[in-house]
Amino acid sequence: MITVLTGGTGGAKFVWGLAQVVPAERLTVIVNTGDDLTWWGLHVSPDVDSVMYALAGQLSPERGWGLADESFRCLDRMRSLGAPSWFQLGDLDLATHIRRSELMSQGKSLSEVTAELCRALSVKVSVLPMTNDHVETRVSTRNSNLNFQEYFVRDRHQAEATDVKFEGIDKAQTAPGVLEAITRAEAVFLAPSNPVTSIGPILALPGVRDVLRNCTAPIAAISPIVAGQAVSGPAAQLMSMRKWPVSPDGIAQAYRDFVDLVIADEADREERHHIEGHGVRAAFTNTVMRTDQDKTALARFALDVTLARHHEAVQ
């Protein structure tokens, strides 16, 4: 089994690439739910949806989130009725949230509903929300404390973040199958996702970091940073807030207690000695996924270098 921890647009792209080179029954994806929010009374799970849509071949290639061939007439209508409209929900995407909320109102867990939605979308890869409990990523700035979507989407992460916390994390439990997917894996990947707000909530769940530290399979992290810049989103700002270098070195620092390998972009080859200074191996390739070929090539490289390095280590 190949297991991936993921969140955000980069993670969805990487998971799609892996799905092209790993049989569906051998691939499990553990997805951040700290970004979830209630919007117009509906449960929206942006990272879970991006993974589902990517695996179903329905993700919008232009936006990197939501569905392809989308329209926004309902959003326009809601705006005209005085409803909040800064969070972009497309007409087709809205159906997912209505269905999810309907099933959850019947007492089904987020895990159960996600599995049902995946079946409906003919997604055969196992997609696991990190938890069925409520965990909310909150971003503090100098003047406010915001839900992650308020900080990221509404305010376009313009204000300087001073802290990030995951409300409810202490009482949350991993969803069924999450710890087993790590324990039984042949290889574990941390997708090229924001290490603070996409991977961070998964690692903060009780038990996850311990399982990763004791994992016998090789663990590789793909850097979401290229040449000192985040490929997308606020990763650079939030890594700086954590006092991590905005570089693959910073990724190695974030995960150095359990990761074996950091895969970084060719543009960051000079980072090798910094990465390896943490006792973490380094490998370099093109990590910017503009095309489907880029996604597949990165996934194939990650598999090859991670499994090959592991086999070398155990010989």
PDB file of C-alpha atoms in Angstrom:
ATOM      1  CA  MET A   1       0.000   0.000   0.000  1.00  0.00           C
ATOM      2  CA  ILE A   2       1.125   3.526  -0.800  1.00  0.00           C
ATOM      3  CA  THR A   3      -0.193   6.109   1.647  1.00  0.00           C
ATOM      4  CA  VAL A   4      -0.307   9.868   1.099  1.00  0.00           C
ATOM      5  CA  LEU A   5      -0.964  12.677   3.581  1.00  0.00           C
ATOM      6  CA  THR A   6      -2.319  15.645   1.699  1.00  0.00           C
ATOM      7  CA  GLY A   7      -4.235  18.910   1.531  1.00  0.00           C
ATOM      8  CA  GLY A   8      -4.526  21.832  -0.846  1.00  0.00           C
ATOM      9  CA  THR A   9      -4.196  22.137  -4.608  1.00  0.00           C
ATOM     10  CA  GLY A  10      -0.642  20.782  -4.870  1.00  0.00           C
ATOM     11  CA  GLY A  11      -1.648  17.715  -2.927  1.00  0.00           C
ATOM     12  CA  ALA A  12      -4.588  16.978  -5.225  1.00  0.00           C
ATOM     13  CA  LYS A  13      -2.309  17.201  -8.269  1.00  0.00           C
ATOM     14  CA  PHE A  14       0.258  14.864  -6.732  1.00  0.00           C
ATOM     15  CA  VAL A  15      -2.421  12.338  -5.750  1.00  0.00           C
ATOM     16  CA  TRP A  16      -3.762  12.370  -9.315  1.00  0.00           C
ATOM     17  CA  GLY A  17      -0.252  11.646 -10.593  1.00  0.00           C
ATOM     18  CA  LEU A  18       0.187   8.759  -8.164  1.00  0.00           C
ATOM     19  CA  ALA A  19      -3.142   7.315  -9.252  1.00  0.00           C
ATOM     20  CA  GLN A  20      -1.743   7.049 -12.790  1.00  0.00           C
ATOM     21  CA  VAL A  21       1.144   4.834 -11.691  1.00  0.00           C
ATOM     22  CA  VAL A  22      -0.217   2.990  -8.631  1.00  0.00           C
ATOM     23  CA  PRO A  23      -3.217   0.627  -8.825  1.00  0.00           C
ATOM     24  CA  ALA A  24      -6.220   2.109  -7.065  1.00  0.00           C
ATOM     25  CA  GLU A  25      -6.488  -0.737  -4.577  1.00  0.00           C
ATOM     26  CA  ARG A  26      -2.905  -0.014  -3.424  1.00  0.00           C
ATOM     27  CA  LEU A  27      -3.350   3.721  -2.860  1.00  0.00           C
ATOM     28  CA  THR A  28      -4.770   5.363   0.286  1.00  0.00           C
ATOM     29  CA  VAL A  29      -5.074   9.123   0.711  1.00  0.00           C
ATOM     30  CA  ILE A  30      -5.421  10.758   4.136  1.00  0.00           C
ATOM     31  CA  VAL A  31      -6.850  14.250   3.734  1.00  0.00           C
ATOM     32  CA  ASN A  32      -6.771  17.362   5.916  1.00  0.00           C
ATOM     33  CA  THR A  33     -10.168  18.469   7.240  1.00  0.00           C
ATOM     34  CA  GLY A  34      -8.975  21.448   9.294  1.00  0.00           C
ATOM     35  CA  ASP A  35     -10.068  23.662   6.366  1.00  0.00           C
ATOM     36  CA  ASP A  36     -13.690  22.428   6.552  1.00  0.00           C
ATOM     37  CA  LEU A  37     -16.364  25.026   7.150  1.00  0.00           C
ATOM     38  CA  THR A  38     -20.093  25.428   7.411  1.00  0.00           C
ATOM     39  CA  TRP A  39     -21.318  27.616   4.567  1.00  0.00           C
ATOM     40  CA  TRP A  40     -24.982  28.458   3.922  1.00  0.00           C
ATOM     41  CA  GLY A  41     -25.711  25.733   6.501  1.00  0.00           C
ATOM     42  CA  LEU A  42     -23.825  23.094   4.496  1.00  0.00           C
ATOM     43  CA  HIS A  43     -20.741  21.081   5.457  1.00  0.00           C
ATOM     44  CA  VAL A  44     -17.996  21.971   2.971  1.00  0.00           C
ATOM     45  CA  SER A  45     -14.779  19.935   2.952  1.00  0.00           C
ATOM     46  CA  PRO A  46     -12.529  21.678   0.406  1.00  0.00           C
ATOM     47  CA  ASP A  47      -9.468  19.419   0.561  1.00  0.00           C
ATOM     48  CA  VAL A  48     -11.476  16.189   0.507  1.00  0.00           C
ATOM     49  CA  ASP A  49     -13.452  17.473  -2.463  1.00  0.00           C
ATOM     50  CA  SER A  50     -10.335  18.498  -4.402  1.00  0.00           C
ATOM     51  CA  VAL A  51      -8.906  14.996  -3.996  1.00  0.00           C
ATOM     52  CA  MET A  52     -12.188  13.340  -4.972  1.00  0.00           C
ATOM     53  CA  TYR A  53     -12.667  15.568  -8.001  1.00  0.00           C
ATOM     54  CA  ALA A  54      -9.042  15.087  -9.105  1.00  0.00           C
ATOM     55  CA  LEU A  55      -9.308  11.302  -8.880  1.00  0.00           C
ATOM     56  CA  ALA A  56     -12.634  11.406 -10.732  1.00  0.00           C
ATOM     57  CA  GLY A  57     -11.052  13.499 -13.505  1.00  0.00           C
ATOM     58  CA  GLN A  58     -13.489  16.327 -12.750  1.00  0.00           C
ATOM     59  CA  LEU A  59     -11.257  18.917 -11.016  1.00  0.00           C
ATOM     60  CA  SER A  60     -11.155  22.319 -12.674  1.00  0.00           C
ATOM     61  CA  PRO A  61      -7.708  22.545 -14.314  1.00  0.00           C
ATOM     62  CA  GLU A  62      -7.862  26.347 -14.402  1.00  0.00           C
ATOM     63  CA  ARG A  63      -8.670  26.969 -10.746  1.00  0.00           C
ATOM     64  CA  GLY A  64      -7.157  23.844  -9.182  1.00  0.00           C
ATOM     65  CA  TRP A  65     -10.267  23.548  -6.980  1.00  0.00           C
ATOM     66  CA  GLY A  66     -13.944  22.933  -7.654  1.00  0.00           C
ATOM     67  CA  LEU A  67     -15.380  21.261 -10.709  1.00  0.00           C
ATOM     68  CA  ALA A  68     -14.608  21.738 -14.376  1.00  0.00           C
ATOM     69  CA  ASP A  69     -17.261  23.351 -16.567  1.00  0.00           C
ATOM     70  CA  GLU A  70     -18.694  25.060 -13.506  1.00  0.00           C
ATOM     71  CA  SER A  71     -21.161  27.956 -13.290  1.00  0.00           C
ATOM     72  CA  PHE A  72     -21.944  30.282 -10.386  1.00  0.00           C
ATOM     73  CA  ARG A  73     -25.562  31.299 -10.828  1.00  0.00           C
ATOM     74  CA  CYS A  74     -26.564  30.156  -7.347  1.00  0.00           C
ATOM     75  CA  LEU A  75     -23.726  32.205  -5.835  1.00  0.00           C
ATOM     76  CA  ASP A  76     -24.901  35.275  -7.745  1.00  0.00           C
ATOM     77  CA  ARG A  77     -28.462  34.691  -6.612  1.00  0.00           C
ATOM     78  CA  MET A  78     -27.432  34.229  -2.988  1.00  0.00           C
ATOM     79  CA  ARG A  79     -25.452  37.478  -3.182  1.00  0.00           C
ATOM     80  CA  SER A  80     -28.515  39.285  -4.461  1.00  0.00           C
ATOM     81  CA  LEU A  81     -30.470  37.915  -1.507  1.00  0.00           C
ATOM     82  CA  GLY A  82     -27.945  39.335   0.944  1.00  0.00           C
ATOM     83  CA  ALA A  83     -26.137  36.094   1.764  1.00  0.00           C
ATOM     84  CA  PRO A  84     -22.339  36.084   2.225  1.00  0.00           C
ATOM     85  CA  SER A  85     -20.648  35.350  -1.095  1.00  0.00           C
ATOM     86  CA  TRP A  86     -16.878  35.551  -0.587  1.00  0.00           C
ATOM     87  CA  PHE A  87     -16.504  31.748  -0.551  1.00  0.00           C
ATOM     88  CA  GLN A  88     -16.878  30.535  -4.116  1.00  0.00           C
ATOM     89  CA  LEU A  89     -19.271  27.617  -4.461  1.00  0.00           C
ATOM     90  CA  GLY A  90     -20.154  26.581  -7.981  1.00  0.00           C
ATOM     91  CA  ASP A  91     -23.561  25.265  -8.969  1.00  0.00           C
ATOM     92  CA  LEU A  92     -22.332  21.711  -9.577  1.00  0.00           C
ATOM     93  CA  ASP A  93     -20.030  21.739  -6.545  1.00  0.00           C
ATOM     94  CA  LEU A  94     -23.004  22.791  -4.449  1.00  0.00           C
ATOM     95  CA  ALA A  95     -24.634  19.433  -5.081  1.00  0.00           C
ATOM     96  CA  THR A  96     -21.734  17.685  -3.310  1.00  0.00           C
ATOM     97  CA  HIS A  97     -22.204  19.800  -0.202  1.00  0.00           C
ATOM     98  CA  ILE A  98     -25.969  19.351  -0.196  1.00  0.00           C
ATOM     99  CA  ARG A  99     -25.579  15.589  -0.488  1.00  0.00           C
ATOM    100  CA  ARG A 100     -22.835  15.443   2.162  1.00  0.00           C
ATOM    101  CA  SER A 101     -24.865  17.533   4.583  1.00  0.00           C
ATOM    102  CA  GLU A 102     -27.995  15.479   3.942  1.00  0.00           C
ATOM    103  CA  LEU A 103     -26.181  12.210   4.684  1.00  0.00           C
ATOM    104  CA  MET A 104     -24.453  13.621   7.772  1.00  0.00           C
ATOM    105  CA  SER A 105     -27.792  14.858   9.076  1.00  0.00           C
ATOM    106  CA  GLN A 106     -28.893  11.221   8.952  1.00  0.00           C
ATOM    107  CA  GLY A 107     -26.110  10.345  11.395  1.00  0.00           C
ATOM    108  CA  LYS A 108     -23.425   9.160   8.980  1.00  0.00           C
ATOM    109  CA  SER A 109     -19.825  10.099   9.691  1.00  0.00           C
ATOM    110  CA  LEU A 110     -17.656  12.163   7.356  1.00  0.00           C
ATOM    111  CA  SER A 111     -15.714   8.973   6.571  1.00  0.00           C
ATOM    112  CA  GLU A 112     -18.865   7.107   5.615  1.00  0.00           C
ATOM    113  CA  VAL A 113     -20.155   9.986   3.536  1.00  0.00           C
ATOM    114  CA  THR A 114     -16.807  10.437   1.773  1.00  0.00           C
ATOM    115  CA  ALA A 115     -16.777   6.755   0.858  1.00  0.00           C
ATOM    116  CA  GLU A 116     -20.322   7.065  -0.485  1.00  0.00           C
ATOM    117  CA  LEU A 117     -19.459  10.146  -2.529  1.00  0.00           C
ATOM    118  CA  CYS A 118     -16.359   8.417  -3.905  1.00  0.00           C
ATOM    119  CA  ARG A 119     -18.458   5.448  -5.000  1.00  0.00           C
ATOM    120  CA  ALA A 120     -20.886   7.793  -6.725  1.00  0.00           C
ATOM    121  CA  LEU A 121     -17.967   9.452  -8.539  1.00  0.00           C
ATOM    122  CA  SER A 122     -16.412   6.046  -9.449  1.00  0.00           C
ATOM    123  CA  VAL A 123     -13.310   6.872  -7.387  1.00  0.00           C
ATOM    124  CA  LYS A 124     -11.729   3.545  -6.430  1.00  0.00           C
ATOM    125  CA  VAL A 125      -8.797   4.956  -4.433  1.00  0.00           C
ATOM    126  CA  SER A 126      -9.370   4.912  -0.667  1.00  0.00           C
ATOM    127  CA  VAL A 127      -9.913   8.531   0.426  1.00  0.00           C
ATOM    128  CA  LEU A 128      -9.903   8.986   4.211  1.00  0.00           C
ATOM    129  CA  PRO A 129     -10.730  12.250   5.990  1.00  0.00           C
ATOM    130  CA  MET A 130      -8.161  12.636   8.768  1.00  0.00           C
ATOM    131  CA  THR A 131     -10.886  12.639  11.448  1.00  0.00           C
ATOM    132  CA  ASN A 132     -14.636  12.495  11.883  1.00  0.00           C
ATOM    133  CA  ASP A 133     -14.430  15.016  14.699  1.00  0.00           C
ATOM    134  CA  HIS A 134     -14.628  18.775  14.394  1.00  0.00           C
ATOM    135  CA  VAL A 135     -11.175  20.327  14.023  1.00  0.00           C
ATOM    136  CA  GLU A 136     -10.941  23.927  12.884  1.00  0.00           C
ATOM    137  CA  THR A 137      -7.762  25.654  11.755  1.00  0.00           C
ATOM    138  CA  ARG A 138      -7.663  29.172  13.229  1.00  0.00           C
ATOM    139  CA  VAL A 139      -5.178  31.812  12.115  1.00  0.00           C
ATOM    140  CA  SER A 140      -4.318  34.676  14.422  1.00  0.00           C
ATOM    141  CA  THR A 141      -3.154  38.026  13.065  1.00  0.00           C
ATOM    142  CA  ARG A 142      -2.266  41.142  15.011  1.00  0.00           C
ATOM    143  CA  ASN A 143      -5.903  42.277  15.039  1.00  0.00           C
ATOM    144  CA  SER A 144      -8.047  39.190  14.567  1.00  0.00           C
ATOM    145  CA  ASN A 145      -8.541  35.474  14.960  1.00  0.00           C
ATOM    146  CA  LEU A 146      -9.873  33.928  11.772  1.00  0.00           C
ATOM    147  CA  ASN A 147     -11.191  30.669  10.410  1.00  0.00           C
ATOM    148  CA  PHE A 148      -8.638  29.473   7.840  1.00  0.00           C
ATOM    149  CA  GLN A 149     -10.995  30.163   4.923  1.00  0.00           C
ATOM    150  CA  GLU A 150     -11.576  33.707   6.182  1.00  0.00           C
ATOM    151  CA  TYR A 151      -7.804  34.239   6.286  1.00  0.00           C
ATOM    152  CA  PHE A 152      -7.028  32.471   3.002  1.00  0.00           C
ATOM    153  CA  VAL A 153     -10.015  33.116   0.720  1.00  0.00           C
ATOM    154  CA  ARG A 154     -11.818  36.177   2.072  1.00  0.00           C
ATOM    155  CA  ASP A 155      -8.763  38.178   3.162  1.00  0.00           C
ATOM    156  CA  ARG A 156      -6.350  36.621   0.601  1.00  0.00           C
ATOM    157  CA  HIS A 157      -3.803  36.031   3.412  1.00  0.00           C
ATOM    158  CA  GLN A 158      -2.772  39.688   3.312  1.00  0.00           C
ATOM    159  CA  ALA A 159      -2.484  40.153   7.076  1.00  0.00           C
ATOM    160  CA  GLU A 160       0.615  38.841   8.807  1.00  0.00           C
ATOM    161  CA  ALA A 161      -0.161  35.603  10.629  1.00  0.00           C
ATOM    162  CA  THR A 162       1.138  35.449  14.193  1.00  0.00           C
ATOM    163  CA  ASP A 163      -0.115  31.981  15.162  1.00  0.00           C
ATOM    164  CA  VAL A 164      -2.015  28.959  13.850  1.00  0.00           C
ATOM    165  CA  LYS A 165      -3.974  26.641  16.095  1.00  0.00           C
ATOM    166  CA  PHE A 166      -6.206  23.650  15.476  1.00  0.00           C
ATOM    167  CA  GLU A 167      -9.282  23.964  17.659  1.00  0.00           C
ATOM    168  CA  GLY A 168     -10.642  20.622  18.831  1.00  0.00           C
ATOM    169  CA  ILE A 169      -7.474  18.694  17.981  1.00  0.00           C
ATOM    170  CA  ASP A 170      -6.889  17.491  21.555  1.00  0.00           C
ATOM    171  CA  LYS A 171     -10.245  15.716  21.685  1.00  0.00           C
ATOM    172  CA  ALA A 172     -10.239  14.510  18.089  1.00  0.00           C
ATOM    173  CA  GLN A 173      -9.536  10.932  17.072  1.00  0.00           C
ATOM    174  CA  THR A 174      -8.172   9.731  13.770  1.00  0.00           C
ATOM    175  CA  ALA A 175     -10.820   8.449  11.408  1.00  0.00           C
ATOM    176  CA  PRO A 176     -11.096   4.673  10.906  1.00  0.00           C
ATOM    177  CA  GLY A 177      -8.255   3.344   8.799  1.00  0.00           C
ATOM    178  CA  VAL A 178      -5.916   6.344   9.133  1.00  0.00           C
ATOM    179  CA  LEU A 179      -3.325   4.881  11.508  1.00  0.00           C
ATOM    180  CA  GLU A 180      -3.558   1.465   9.837  1.00  0.00           C
ATOM    181  CA  ALA A 181      -2.898   3.019   6.436  1.00  0.00           C
ATOM    182  CA  ILE A 182       0.388   4.428   7.740  1.00  0.00           C
ATOM    183  CA  THR A 183       1.376   1.300   9.654  1.00  0.00           C
ATOM    184  CA  ARG A 184       0.737  -1.033   6.706  1.00  0.00           C
ATOM    185  CA  ALA A 185       2.259   1.199   4.017  1.00  0.00           C
ATOM    186  CA  GLU A 186       5.142   0.229   1.737  1.00  0.00           C
ATOM    187  CA  ALA A 187       5.888   3.939   1.424  1.00  0.00           C
ATOM    188  CA  VAL A 188       4.387   7.101   2.895  1.00  0.00           C
ATOM    189  CA  PHE A 189       4.357  10.429   1.076  1.00  0.00           C
ATOM    190  CA  LEU A 190       3.709  13.901   2.383  1.00  0.00           C
ATOM    191  CA  ALA A 191       2.317  15.681  -0.656  1.00  0.00           C
ATOM    192  CA  PRO A 192       3.628  19.092  -1.778  1.00  0.00           C
ATOM    193  CA  SER A 193       1.203  20.779   0.587  1.00  0.00           C
ATOM    194  CA  ASN A 194       1.434  23.613   3.096  1.00  0.00           C
ATOM    195  CA  PRO A 195       3.292  22.059   6.067  1.00  0.00           C
ATOM    196  CA  VAL A 196       1.477  24.301   8.570  1.00  0.00           C
ATOM    197  CA  THR A 197      -2.184  24.301   7.549  1.00  0.00           C
ATOM    198  CA  SER A 198      -2.515  21.304   5.192  1.00  0.00           C
ATOM    199  CA  ILE A 199      -0.223  18.642   6.663  1.00  0.00           C
ATOM    200  CA  GLY A 200       0.008  20.228  10.136  1.00  0.00           C
ATOM    201  CA  PRO A 201      -3.534  19.327  11.260  1.00  0.00           C
ATOM    202  CA  ILE A 202      -3.032  15.670  10.282  1.00  0.00           C
ATOM    203  CA  LEU A 203       0.265  15.481  12.187  1.00  0.00           C
ATOM    204  CA  ALA A 204      -1.331  17.159  15.216  1.00  0.00           C
ATOM    205  CA  LEU A 205      -3.947  14.429  15.618  1.00  0.00           C
ATOM    206  CA  PRO A 206      -3.166  12.237  18.627  1.00  0.00           C
ATOM    207  CA  GLY A 207      -1.150   9.210  17.565  1.00  0.00           C
ATOM    208  CA  VAL A 208      -0.256  10.189  14.005  1.00  0.00           C
ATOM    209  CA  ARG A 209       3.226  11.558  14.635  1.00  0.00           C
ATOM    210  CA  ASP A 210       4.093   8.601  16.871  1.00  0.00           C
ATOM    211  CA  VAL A 211       3.005   6.146  14.183  1.00  0.00           C
ATOM    212  CA  LEU A 212       5.107   7.967  11.611  1.00  0.00           C
ATOM    213  CA  ARG A 213       8.154   7.944  13.907  1.00  0.00           C
ATOM    214  CA  ASN A 214       7.791   4.179  14.349  1.00  0.00           C
ATOM    215  CA  CYS A 215       6.932   3.463  10.719  1.00  0.00           C
ATOM    216  CA  THR A 216       9.246   0.940   9.049  1.00  0.00           C
ATOM    217  CA  ALA A 217       8.304   2.069   5.541  1.00  0.00           C
ATOM    218  CA  PRO A 218      10.246   4.902   3.894  1.00  0.00           C
ATOM    219  CA  ILE A 219       8.661   8.331   4.313  1.00  0.00           C
ATOM    220  CA  ALA A 220       9.229  11.074   1.758  1.00  0.00           C
ATOM    221  CA  ALA A 221       8.075  14.692   1.720  1.00  0.00           C
ATOM    222  CA  ILE A 222       7.725  16.619  -1.522  1.00  0.00           C
ATOM    223  CA  SER A 223       8.617  20.273  -1.046  1.00  0.00           C
ATOM    224  CA  PRO A 224       5.908  22.838  -1.924  1.00  0.00           C
ATOM    225  CA  ILE A 225       8.625  25.512  -2.017  1.00  0.00           C
ATOM    226  CA  VAL A 226      10.639  26.318  -5.146  1.00  0.00           C
ATOM    227  CA  ALA A 227      13.447  28.866  -5.136  1.00  0.00           C
ATOM    228  CA  GLY A 228      12.236  30.559  -1.973  1.00  0.00           C
ATOM    229  CA  GLN A 229       8.607  30.872  -3.077  1.00  0.00           C
ATOM    230  CA  ALA A 230       5.493  28.828  -2.376  1.00  0.00           C
ATOM    231  CA  VAL A 231       4.107  27.243  -5.522  1.00  0.00           C
ATOM    232  CA  SER A 232       0.658  28.380  -4.317  1.00  0.00           C
ATOM    233  CA  GLY A 233      -1.062  29.712  -1.209  1.00  0.00           C
ATOM    234  CA  PRO A 234       0.353  31.080   2.048  1.00  0.00           C
ATOM    235  CA  ALA A 235       2.931  28.362   2.767  1.00  0.00           C
ATOM    236  CA  ALA A 236       5.827  30.824   2.666  1.00  0.00           C
ATOM    237  CA  GLN A 237       4.242  33.236   5.149  1.00  0.00           C
ATOM    238  CA  LEU A 238       3.235  30.489   7.542  1.00  0.00           C
ATOM    239  CA  MET A 239       6.617  28.737   7.397  1.00  0.00           C
ATOM    240  CA  SER A 240       8.266  32.055   8.260  1.00  0.00           C
ATOM    241  CA  MET A 241       5.853  32.414  11.171  1.00  0.00           C
ATOM    242  CA  ARG A 242       7.047  28.999  12.418  1.00  0.00           C
ATOM    243  CA  LYS A 243      10.683  30.187  12.076  1.00  0.00           C
ATOM    244  CA  TRP A 244      11.379  27.598   9.372  1.00  0.00           C
ATOM    245  CA  PRO A 245      13.415  28.643   6.328  1.00  0.00           C
ATOM    246  CA  VAL A 246      11.212  29.099   3.250  1.00  0.00           C
ATOM    247  CA  SER A 247      13.031  26.368   1.390  1.00  0.00           C
ATOM    248  CA  PRO A 248      13.312  22.564   1.241  1.00  0.00           C
ATOM    249  CA  ASP A 249      15.542  22.950   4.297  1.00  0.00           C
ATOM    250  CA  GLY A 250      12.466  24.278   6.097  1.00  0.00           C
ATOM    251  CA  ILE A 251      10.470  21.253   4.959  1.00  0.00           C
ATOM    252  CA  ALA A 252      13.168  18.976   6.348  1.00  0.00           C
ATOM    253  CA  GLN A 253      13.041  20.873   9.642  1.00  0.00           C
ATOM    254  CA  ALA A 254       9.245  20.569   9.822  1.00  0.00           C
ATOM    255  CA  TYR A 255       9.311  16.782   9.412  1.00  0.00           C
ATOM    256  CA  ARG A 256      12.808  15.794  10.558  1.00  0.00           C
ATOM    257  CA  ASP A 257      11.614  13.597  13.430  1.00  0.00           C
ATOM    258  CA  PHE A 258      10.137  11.021  11.045  1.00  0.00           C
ATOM    259  CA  VAL A 259      10.887  11.765   7.374  1.00  0.00           C
ATOM    260  CA  ASP A 260      13.607   9.858   5.485  1.00  0.00           C
ATOM    261  CA  LEU A 261      13.734  11.822   2.252  1.00  0.00           C
ATOM    262  CA  VAL A 262      12.884  15.303   0.973  1.00  0.00           C
ATOM    263  CA  ILE A 263      12.177  15.603  -2.742  1.00  0.00           C
ATOM    264  CA  ALA A 264      12.827  19.148  -3.915  1.00  0.00           C
ATOM    265  CA  ASP A 265      12.918  21.036  -7.170  1.00  0.00           C
ATOM    266  CA  GLU A 266      15.995  21.142  -9.396  1.00  0.00           C
ATOM    267  CA  ALA A 267      16.148  24.874  -8.660  1.00  0.00           C
ATOM    268  CA  ASP A 268      17.003  24.060  -5.046  1.00  0.00           C
ATOM    269  CA  ARG A 269      19.924  21.705  -5.529  1.00  0.00           C
ATOM    270  CA  GLU A 270      22.098  23.962  -3.422  1.00  0.00           C
ATOM    271  CA  GLU A 271      19.871  23.008  -0.477  1.00  0.00           C
ATOM    272  CA  ARG A 272      21.237  19.471  -0.390  1.00  0.00           C
ATOM    273  CA  HIS A 273      23.731  19.992   2.414  1.00  0.00           C
ATOM    274  CA  HIS A 274      21.155  21.851   4.521  1.00  0.00           C
ATOM    275  CA  ILE A 275      18.601  19.055   4.094  1.00  0.00           C
ATOM    276  CA  GLU A 276      21.092  16.310   4.744  1.00  0.00           C
ATOM    277  CA  GLY A 277      22.336  18.211   7.786  1.00  0.00           C
ATOM    278  CA  HIS A 278      19.089  17.149   9.472  1.00  0.00           C
ATOM    279  CA  GLY A 279      19.831  13.483   8.810  1.00  0.00           C
ATOM    280  CA  VAL A 280      17.348  13.493   5.921  1.00  0.00           C
ATOM    281  CA  ARG A 281      18.219  12.389   2.396  1.00  0.00           C
ATOM    282  CA  ALA A 282      17.602  14.713  -0.544  1.00  0.00           C
ATOM    283  CA  ALA A 283      16.549  14.101  -4.152  1.00  0.00           C
ATOM    284  CA  PHE A 284      15.833  16.626  -6.894  1.00  0.00           C
ATOM    285  CA  THR A 285      13.524  16.745  -9.907  1.00  0.00           C
ATOM    286  CA  ASN A 286      10.948  19.075 -11.468  1.00  0.00           C
ATOM    287  CA  THR A 287       8.275  19.512  -8.792  1.00  0.00           C
ATOM    288  CA  VAL A 288       6.145  22.174 -10.523  1.00  0.00           C
ATOM    289  CA  MET A 289       3.066  20.393 -11.911  1.00  0.00           C
ATOM    290  CA  ARG A 290       1.684  22.441 -14.796  1.00  0.00           C
ATOM    291  CA  THR A 291       0.593  19.513 -16.964  1.00  0.00           C
ATOM    292  CA  ASP A 292      -0.678  15.987 -16.470  1.00  0.00           C
ATOM    293  CA  GLN A 293       2.709  14.766 -17.693  1.00  0.00           C
ATOM    294  CA  ASP A 294       4.379  16.789 -14.917  1.00  0.00           C
ATOM    295  CA  LYS A 295       2.117  15.202 -12.293  1.00  0.00           C
ATOM    296  CA  THR A 296       2.755  11.673 -13.495  1.00  0.00           C
ATOM    297  CA  ALA A 297       6.498  12.238 -13.823  1.00  0.00           C
ATOM    298  CA  LEU A 298       6.779  13.613 -10.272  1.00  0.00           C
ATOM    299  CA  ALA A 299       4.759  10.704  -8.867  1.00  0.00           C
ATOM    300  CA  ARG A 300       6.874   8.142 -10.723  1.00  0.00           C
ATOM    301  CA  PHE A 301      10.110   9.816  -9.598  1.00  0.00           C
ATOM    302  CA  ALA A 302       8.901   9.942  -5.991  1.00  0.00           C
ATOM    303  CA  LEU A 303       8.047   6.253  -6.012  1.00  0.00           C
ATOM    304  CA  ASP A 304      11.291   5.227  -7.661  1.00  0.00           C
ATOM    305  CA  VAL A 305      13.616   7.271  -5.481  1.00  0.00           C
ATOM    306  CA  THR A 306      11.788   6.522  -2.234  1.00  0.00           C
ATOM    307  CA  LEU A 307      11.526   2.782  -2.690  1.00  0.00           C
ATOM    308  CA  ALA A 308      15.016   2.509  -4.200  1.00  0.00           C
ATOM    309  CA  ARG A 309      16.564   4.412  -1.302  1.00  0.00           C
ATOM    310  CA  HIS A 310      14.719   2.183   1.130  1.00  0.00           C
ATOM    311  CA  HIS A 311      15.924  -0.984  -0.553  1.00  0.00           C
ATOM    312  CA  GLU A 312      19.492   0.338  -0.478  1.00  0.00           C
ATOM    313  CA  ALA A 313      19.166   1.096   3.229  1.00  0.00           C
ATOM    314  CA  VAL A 314      17.939  -2.360   4.215  1.00  0.00           C
ATOM    315  CA  GLN A 315      20.470  -4.303   2.137  1.00  0.00           C
TER     316      GLN A 315
END
